[in-house]
Tab-separated table of C-alpha atoms and ligand atoms in Angstrom:
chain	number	residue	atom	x	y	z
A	1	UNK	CA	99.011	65.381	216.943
A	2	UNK	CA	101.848	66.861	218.543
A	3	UNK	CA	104.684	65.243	219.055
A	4	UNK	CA	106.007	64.737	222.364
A	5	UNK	CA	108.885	65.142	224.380
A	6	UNK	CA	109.782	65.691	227.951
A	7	UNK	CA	112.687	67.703	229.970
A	8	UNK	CA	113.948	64.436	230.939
A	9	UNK	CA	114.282	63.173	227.276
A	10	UNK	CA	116.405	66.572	226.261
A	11	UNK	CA	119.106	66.246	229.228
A	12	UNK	CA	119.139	62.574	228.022
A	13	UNK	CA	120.193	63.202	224.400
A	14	UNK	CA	122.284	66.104	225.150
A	15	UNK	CA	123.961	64.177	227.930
A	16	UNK	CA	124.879	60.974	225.160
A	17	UNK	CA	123.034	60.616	222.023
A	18	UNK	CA	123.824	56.897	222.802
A	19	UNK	CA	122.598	56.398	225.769
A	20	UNK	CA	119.341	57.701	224.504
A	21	UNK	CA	119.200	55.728	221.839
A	22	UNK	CA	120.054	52.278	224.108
A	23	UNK	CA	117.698	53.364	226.824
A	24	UNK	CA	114.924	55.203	224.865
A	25	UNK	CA	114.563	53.761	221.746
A	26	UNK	CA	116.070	50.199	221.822
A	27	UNK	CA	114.806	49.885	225.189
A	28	UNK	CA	117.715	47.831	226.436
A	29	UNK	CA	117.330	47.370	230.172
A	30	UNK	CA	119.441	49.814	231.931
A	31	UNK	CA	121.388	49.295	235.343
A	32	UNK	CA	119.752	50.484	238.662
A	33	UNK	CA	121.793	52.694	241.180
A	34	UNK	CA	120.964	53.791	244.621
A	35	UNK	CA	121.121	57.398	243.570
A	36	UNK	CA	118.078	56.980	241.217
A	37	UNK	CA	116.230	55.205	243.785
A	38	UNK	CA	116.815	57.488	246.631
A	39	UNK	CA	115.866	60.489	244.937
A	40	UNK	CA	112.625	58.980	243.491
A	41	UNK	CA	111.918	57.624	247.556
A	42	UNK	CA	112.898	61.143	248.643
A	43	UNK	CA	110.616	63.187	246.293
A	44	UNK	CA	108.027	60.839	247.137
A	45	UNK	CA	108.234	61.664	250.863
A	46	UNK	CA	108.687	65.447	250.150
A	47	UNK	CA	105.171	65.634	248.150
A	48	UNK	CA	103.374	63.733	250.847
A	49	UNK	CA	104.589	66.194	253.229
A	50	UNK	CA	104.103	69.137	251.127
A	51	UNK	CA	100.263	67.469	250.370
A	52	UNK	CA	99.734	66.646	253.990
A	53	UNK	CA	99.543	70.729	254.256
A	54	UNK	CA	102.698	70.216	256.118
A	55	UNK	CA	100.771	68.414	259.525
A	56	UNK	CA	102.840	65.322	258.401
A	57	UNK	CA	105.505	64.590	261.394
A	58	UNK	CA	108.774	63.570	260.317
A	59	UNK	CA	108.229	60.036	261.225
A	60	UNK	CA	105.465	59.881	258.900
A	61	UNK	CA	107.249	61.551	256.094
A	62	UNK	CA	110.160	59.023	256.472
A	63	UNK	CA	107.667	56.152	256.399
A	64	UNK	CA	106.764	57.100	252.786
A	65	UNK	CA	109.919	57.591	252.021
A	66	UNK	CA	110.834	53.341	253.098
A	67	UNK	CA	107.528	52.832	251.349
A	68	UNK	CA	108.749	54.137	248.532
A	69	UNK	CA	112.879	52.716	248.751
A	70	UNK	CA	111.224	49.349	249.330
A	71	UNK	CA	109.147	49.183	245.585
A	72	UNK	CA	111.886	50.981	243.974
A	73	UNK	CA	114.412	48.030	244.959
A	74	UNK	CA	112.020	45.229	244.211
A	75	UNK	CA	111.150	47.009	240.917
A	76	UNK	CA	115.231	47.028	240.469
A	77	UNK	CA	115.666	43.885	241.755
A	78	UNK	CA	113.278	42.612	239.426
A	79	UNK	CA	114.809	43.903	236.429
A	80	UNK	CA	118.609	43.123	237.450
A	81	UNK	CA	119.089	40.256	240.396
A	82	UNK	CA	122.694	41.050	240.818
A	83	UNK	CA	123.074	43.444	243.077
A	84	UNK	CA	126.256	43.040	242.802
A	85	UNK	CA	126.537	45.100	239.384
A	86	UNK	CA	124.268	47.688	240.409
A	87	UNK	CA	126.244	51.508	240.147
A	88	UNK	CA	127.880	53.108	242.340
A	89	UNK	CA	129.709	56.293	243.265
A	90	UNK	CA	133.157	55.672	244.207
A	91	UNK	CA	134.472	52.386	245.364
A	92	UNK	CA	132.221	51.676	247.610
A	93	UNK	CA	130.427	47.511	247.815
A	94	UNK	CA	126.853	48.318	246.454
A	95	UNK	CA	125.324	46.611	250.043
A	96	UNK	CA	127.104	49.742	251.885
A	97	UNK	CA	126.376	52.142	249.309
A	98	UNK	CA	122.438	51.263	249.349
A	99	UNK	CA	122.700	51.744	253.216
A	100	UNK	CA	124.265	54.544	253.301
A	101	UNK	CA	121.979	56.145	250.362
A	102	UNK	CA	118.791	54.894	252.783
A	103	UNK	CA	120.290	56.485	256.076
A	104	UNK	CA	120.981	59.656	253.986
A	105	UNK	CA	117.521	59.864	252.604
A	106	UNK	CA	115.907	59.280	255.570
A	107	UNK	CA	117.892	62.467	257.304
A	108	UNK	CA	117.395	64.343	254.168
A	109	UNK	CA	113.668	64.316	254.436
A	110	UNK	CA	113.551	65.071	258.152
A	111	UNK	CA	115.884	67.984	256.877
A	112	UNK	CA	113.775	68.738	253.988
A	113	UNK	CA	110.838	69.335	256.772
A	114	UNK	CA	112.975	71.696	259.638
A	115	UNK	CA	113.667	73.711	256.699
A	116	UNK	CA	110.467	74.318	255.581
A	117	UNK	CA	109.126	75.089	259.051
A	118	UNK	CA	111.943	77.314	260.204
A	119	UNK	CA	110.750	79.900	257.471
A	120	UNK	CA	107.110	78.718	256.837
A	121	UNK	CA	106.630	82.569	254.983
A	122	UNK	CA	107.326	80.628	251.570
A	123	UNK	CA	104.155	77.548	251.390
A	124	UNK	CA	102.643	75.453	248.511
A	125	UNK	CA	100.339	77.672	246.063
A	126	UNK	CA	96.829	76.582	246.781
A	127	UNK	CA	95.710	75.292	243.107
A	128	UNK	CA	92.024	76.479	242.387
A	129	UNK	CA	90.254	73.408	242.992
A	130	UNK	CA	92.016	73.457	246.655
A	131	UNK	CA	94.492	71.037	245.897
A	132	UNK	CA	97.991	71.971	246.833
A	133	UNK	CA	100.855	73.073	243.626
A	134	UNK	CA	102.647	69.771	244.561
A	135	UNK	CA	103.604	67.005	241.541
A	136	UNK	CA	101.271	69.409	239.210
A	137	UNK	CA	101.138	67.596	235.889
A	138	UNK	CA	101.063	69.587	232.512
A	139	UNK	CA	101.466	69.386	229.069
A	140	UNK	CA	102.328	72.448	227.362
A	141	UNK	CA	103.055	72.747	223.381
A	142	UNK	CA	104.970	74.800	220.936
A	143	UNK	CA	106.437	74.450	217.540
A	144	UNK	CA	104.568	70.901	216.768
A	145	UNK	CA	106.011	69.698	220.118
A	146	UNK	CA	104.435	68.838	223.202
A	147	UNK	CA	106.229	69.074	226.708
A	148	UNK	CA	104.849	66.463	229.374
A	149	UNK	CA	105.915	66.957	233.039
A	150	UNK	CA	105.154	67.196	236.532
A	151	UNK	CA	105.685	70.490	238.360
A	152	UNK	CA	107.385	69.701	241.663
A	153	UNK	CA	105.962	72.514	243.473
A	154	UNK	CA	104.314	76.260	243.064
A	155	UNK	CA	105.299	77.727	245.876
A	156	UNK	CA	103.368	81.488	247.314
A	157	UNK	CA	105.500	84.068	249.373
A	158	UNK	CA	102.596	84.454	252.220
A	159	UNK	CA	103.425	87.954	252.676
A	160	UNK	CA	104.015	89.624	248.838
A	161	UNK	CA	101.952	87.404	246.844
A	162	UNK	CA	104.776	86.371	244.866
A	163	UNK	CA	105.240	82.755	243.426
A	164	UNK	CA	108.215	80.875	243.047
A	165	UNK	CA	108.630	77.095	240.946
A	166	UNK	CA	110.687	74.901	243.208
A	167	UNK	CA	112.911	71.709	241.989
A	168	UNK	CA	113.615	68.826	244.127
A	169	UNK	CA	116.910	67.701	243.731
A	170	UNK	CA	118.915	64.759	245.455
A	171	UNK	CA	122.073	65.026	243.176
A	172	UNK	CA	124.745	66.910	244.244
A	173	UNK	CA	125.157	69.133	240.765
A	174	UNK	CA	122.745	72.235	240.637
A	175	UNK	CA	121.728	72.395	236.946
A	176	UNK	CA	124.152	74.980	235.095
A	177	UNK	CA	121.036	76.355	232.983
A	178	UNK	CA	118.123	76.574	234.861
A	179	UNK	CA	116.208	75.258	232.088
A	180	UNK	CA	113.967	72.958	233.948
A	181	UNK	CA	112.806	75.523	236.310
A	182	UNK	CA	112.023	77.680	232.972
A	183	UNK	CA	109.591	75.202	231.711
A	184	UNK	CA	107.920	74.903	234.871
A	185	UNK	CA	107.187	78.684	234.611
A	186	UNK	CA	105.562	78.049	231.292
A	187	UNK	CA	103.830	75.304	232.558
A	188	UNK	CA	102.158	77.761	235.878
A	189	UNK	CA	101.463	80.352	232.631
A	190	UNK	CA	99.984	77.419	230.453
A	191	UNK	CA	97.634	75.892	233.351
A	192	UNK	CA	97.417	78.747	235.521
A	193	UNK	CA	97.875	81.929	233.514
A	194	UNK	CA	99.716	82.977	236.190
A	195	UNK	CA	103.256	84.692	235.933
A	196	UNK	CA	106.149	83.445	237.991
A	197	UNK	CA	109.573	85.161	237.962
A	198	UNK	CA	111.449	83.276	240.440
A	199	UNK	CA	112.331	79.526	240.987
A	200	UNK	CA	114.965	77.400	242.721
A	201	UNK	CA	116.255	74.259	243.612
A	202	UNK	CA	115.943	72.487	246.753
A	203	UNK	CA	118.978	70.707	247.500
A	204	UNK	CA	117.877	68.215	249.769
A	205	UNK	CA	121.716	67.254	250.515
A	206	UNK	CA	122.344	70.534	251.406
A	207	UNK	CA	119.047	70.740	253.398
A	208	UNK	CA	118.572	73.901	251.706
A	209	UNK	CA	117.507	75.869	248.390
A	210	UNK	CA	119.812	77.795	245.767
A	211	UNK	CA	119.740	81.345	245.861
A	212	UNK	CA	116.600	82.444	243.811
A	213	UNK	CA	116.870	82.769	240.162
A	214	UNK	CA	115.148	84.974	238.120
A	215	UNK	CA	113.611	83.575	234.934
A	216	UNK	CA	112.413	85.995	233.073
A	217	UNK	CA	115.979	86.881	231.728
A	218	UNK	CA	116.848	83.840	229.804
A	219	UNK	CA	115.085	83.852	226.171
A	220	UNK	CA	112.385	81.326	226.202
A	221	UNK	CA	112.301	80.796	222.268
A	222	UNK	CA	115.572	79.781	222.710
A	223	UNK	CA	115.217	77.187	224.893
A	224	UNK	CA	111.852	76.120	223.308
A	225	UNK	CA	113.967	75.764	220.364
A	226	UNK	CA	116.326	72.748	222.075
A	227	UNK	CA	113.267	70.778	222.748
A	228	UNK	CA	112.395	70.552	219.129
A	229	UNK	CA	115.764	70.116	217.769
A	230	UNK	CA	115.634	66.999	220.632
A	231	UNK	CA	112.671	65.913	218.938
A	232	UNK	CA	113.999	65.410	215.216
A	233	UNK	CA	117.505	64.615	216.542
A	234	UNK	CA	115.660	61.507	217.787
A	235	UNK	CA	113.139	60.995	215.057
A	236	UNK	CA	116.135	61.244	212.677
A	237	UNK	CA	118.084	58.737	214.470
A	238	UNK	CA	120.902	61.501	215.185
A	239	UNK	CA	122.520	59.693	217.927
A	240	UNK	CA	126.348	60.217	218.861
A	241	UNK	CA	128.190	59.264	221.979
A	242	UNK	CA	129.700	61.396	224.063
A	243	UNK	CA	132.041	59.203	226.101
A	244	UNK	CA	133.760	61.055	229.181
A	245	UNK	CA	131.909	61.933	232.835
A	246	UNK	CA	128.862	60.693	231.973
A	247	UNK	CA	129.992	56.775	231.312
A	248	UNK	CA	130.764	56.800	234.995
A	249	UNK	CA	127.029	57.159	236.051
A	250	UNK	CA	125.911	55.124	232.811
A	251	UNK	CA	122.989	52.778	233.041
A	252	UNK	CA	123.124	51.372	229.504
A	253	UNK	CA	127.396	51.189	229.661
A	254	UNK	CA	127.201	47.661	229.149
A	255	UNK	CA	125.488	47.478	226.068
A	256	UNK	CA	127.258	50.298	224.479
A	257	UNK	CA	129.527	49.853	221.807
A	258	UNK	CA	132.472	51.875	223.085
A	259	UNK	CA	132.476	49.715	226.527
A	260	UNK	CA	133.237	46.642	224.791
B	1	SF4	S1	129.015	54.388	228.185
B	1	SF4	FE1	129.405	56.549	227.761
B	1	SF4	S2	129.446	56.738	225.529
B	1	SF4	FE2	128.522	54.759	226.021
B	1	SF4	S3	126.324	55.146	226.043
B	1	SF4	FE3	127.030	55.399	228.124
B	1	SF4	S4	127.522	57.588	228.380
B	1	SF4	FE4	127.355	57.136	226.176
């Protein structure tokens, strides 16, 4: 059997072989943050939207998206009672940041939706069984290694014919390699056997996508290549910090042993 792996595993180790090795494999419990659940309640309002065939009104959309906010805090609530210590950006009290992160998301997705109507030339790929190309799962191998994901959306120019992968994102940092968006495109090719040379990433802070980016000009072997040098780091137990930006946003900071 192959062994498997996932896009979010790789930026984990590459971000702090630590942290991976807290979160993933000594599954320590790791800190909640508003961030993580406003972008989960925010995708989640997106892909009803996106499923709805877009006859979703806003208000609908947004009452996924407190659906969804309101199991993601009892989940984190759950796990970690003290609000108090949850993460936050800045300086800000938790209690203001968590409102402001809901009041945000809830604008974002009614963004998220004028955008998508303004220019309604670029839709969701109708899959064959009639489904819409929204949360597409897939599982696509190479090298001994098996990728697991979920596609976020296929998206179909109306007038060319020409598809497009599209990432969600509720961070504010566009991904400096597009790698993500890459393995999507394998995963359309995989499932599909369709070829898609474009992709971007919706930027639901900005209300807007990136420019498109063409993928078919990075080398995929290459990339293919990180995900199974991510696999034995981890089956090795190759783990080594990397202490700098990313202790700020740090889930697992207080079990690590440079934090103490
Ligand atoms: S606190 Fe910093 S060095 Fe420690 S695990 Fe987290 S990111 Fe890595």
């Amino acid at each position: 059997m192959s062994r498997r792996t996932s896009v979010s595993r790789l930026t984990s180790i590459a971000r702090c072989g630590t942290a991976y090795e807290l979160e993933r494999v000594q599954r320590l419990p790791s800190t909640p943050a508003g961030w993580t659940i406003q972008g989960v309640a925010i995708h989640d309002a997106a892909d009803a939207w996106e499923k709805s065939g877009r006859t979703m009104d806003v208000l609908n959309a947004q009452e996924v998206f407190k659906r969804s906010w309101r199991a993601e805090i009892a989940k984190a609530d759950a796990k970690h009672p003290e609000r108090s210590k949850w993460l936050v950006g800045g300086r800000k009290k938790v209690q203001n940041d968590l409102v402001d992160r809901y009041n945000g998301g809830l604008e974002q997705v009614a963004n998220y939706i004028e955008y998508n109507k303004a220019d309604d030339t670029l839709r969701p790929f109708t899959m064959p069984d009639g489904s819409v190309a929204a949360e597409v799962g897939f599982e696509i191998e190479f090298g001994g290694v098996a990728v697991l994901g979920y596609l976020d959306l296929l998206m179909e120019n109306t007038r060319t014919g020409e598809l497009l992968v599209r990432d969600i994102k509720s961070g504010s940092k566009v991904p400096a390699v597009p790698f993500q968006l890459i393995v999507y495109r394998m995963a359309v090719a995989d499932v599909l056997g369709l070829d898609v040379q474009w992709g971007h990433f919706f930027m639901t802070r900005d209300g807007k996508p990136t420019r498109d980016i063409d993928l078919t000009t990075l080398d995929v072997e290459y990339i293919q290549r990180w995900f199974v040098r991510q696999v034995e780091l981890a089956e090795r137990g190759l783990f080594l910090p990397n202490p700098g930006d990313a202790c700020r946003t740090c889930g697992v900071a207080p079990h690590c042993p440079l934090m103490k």
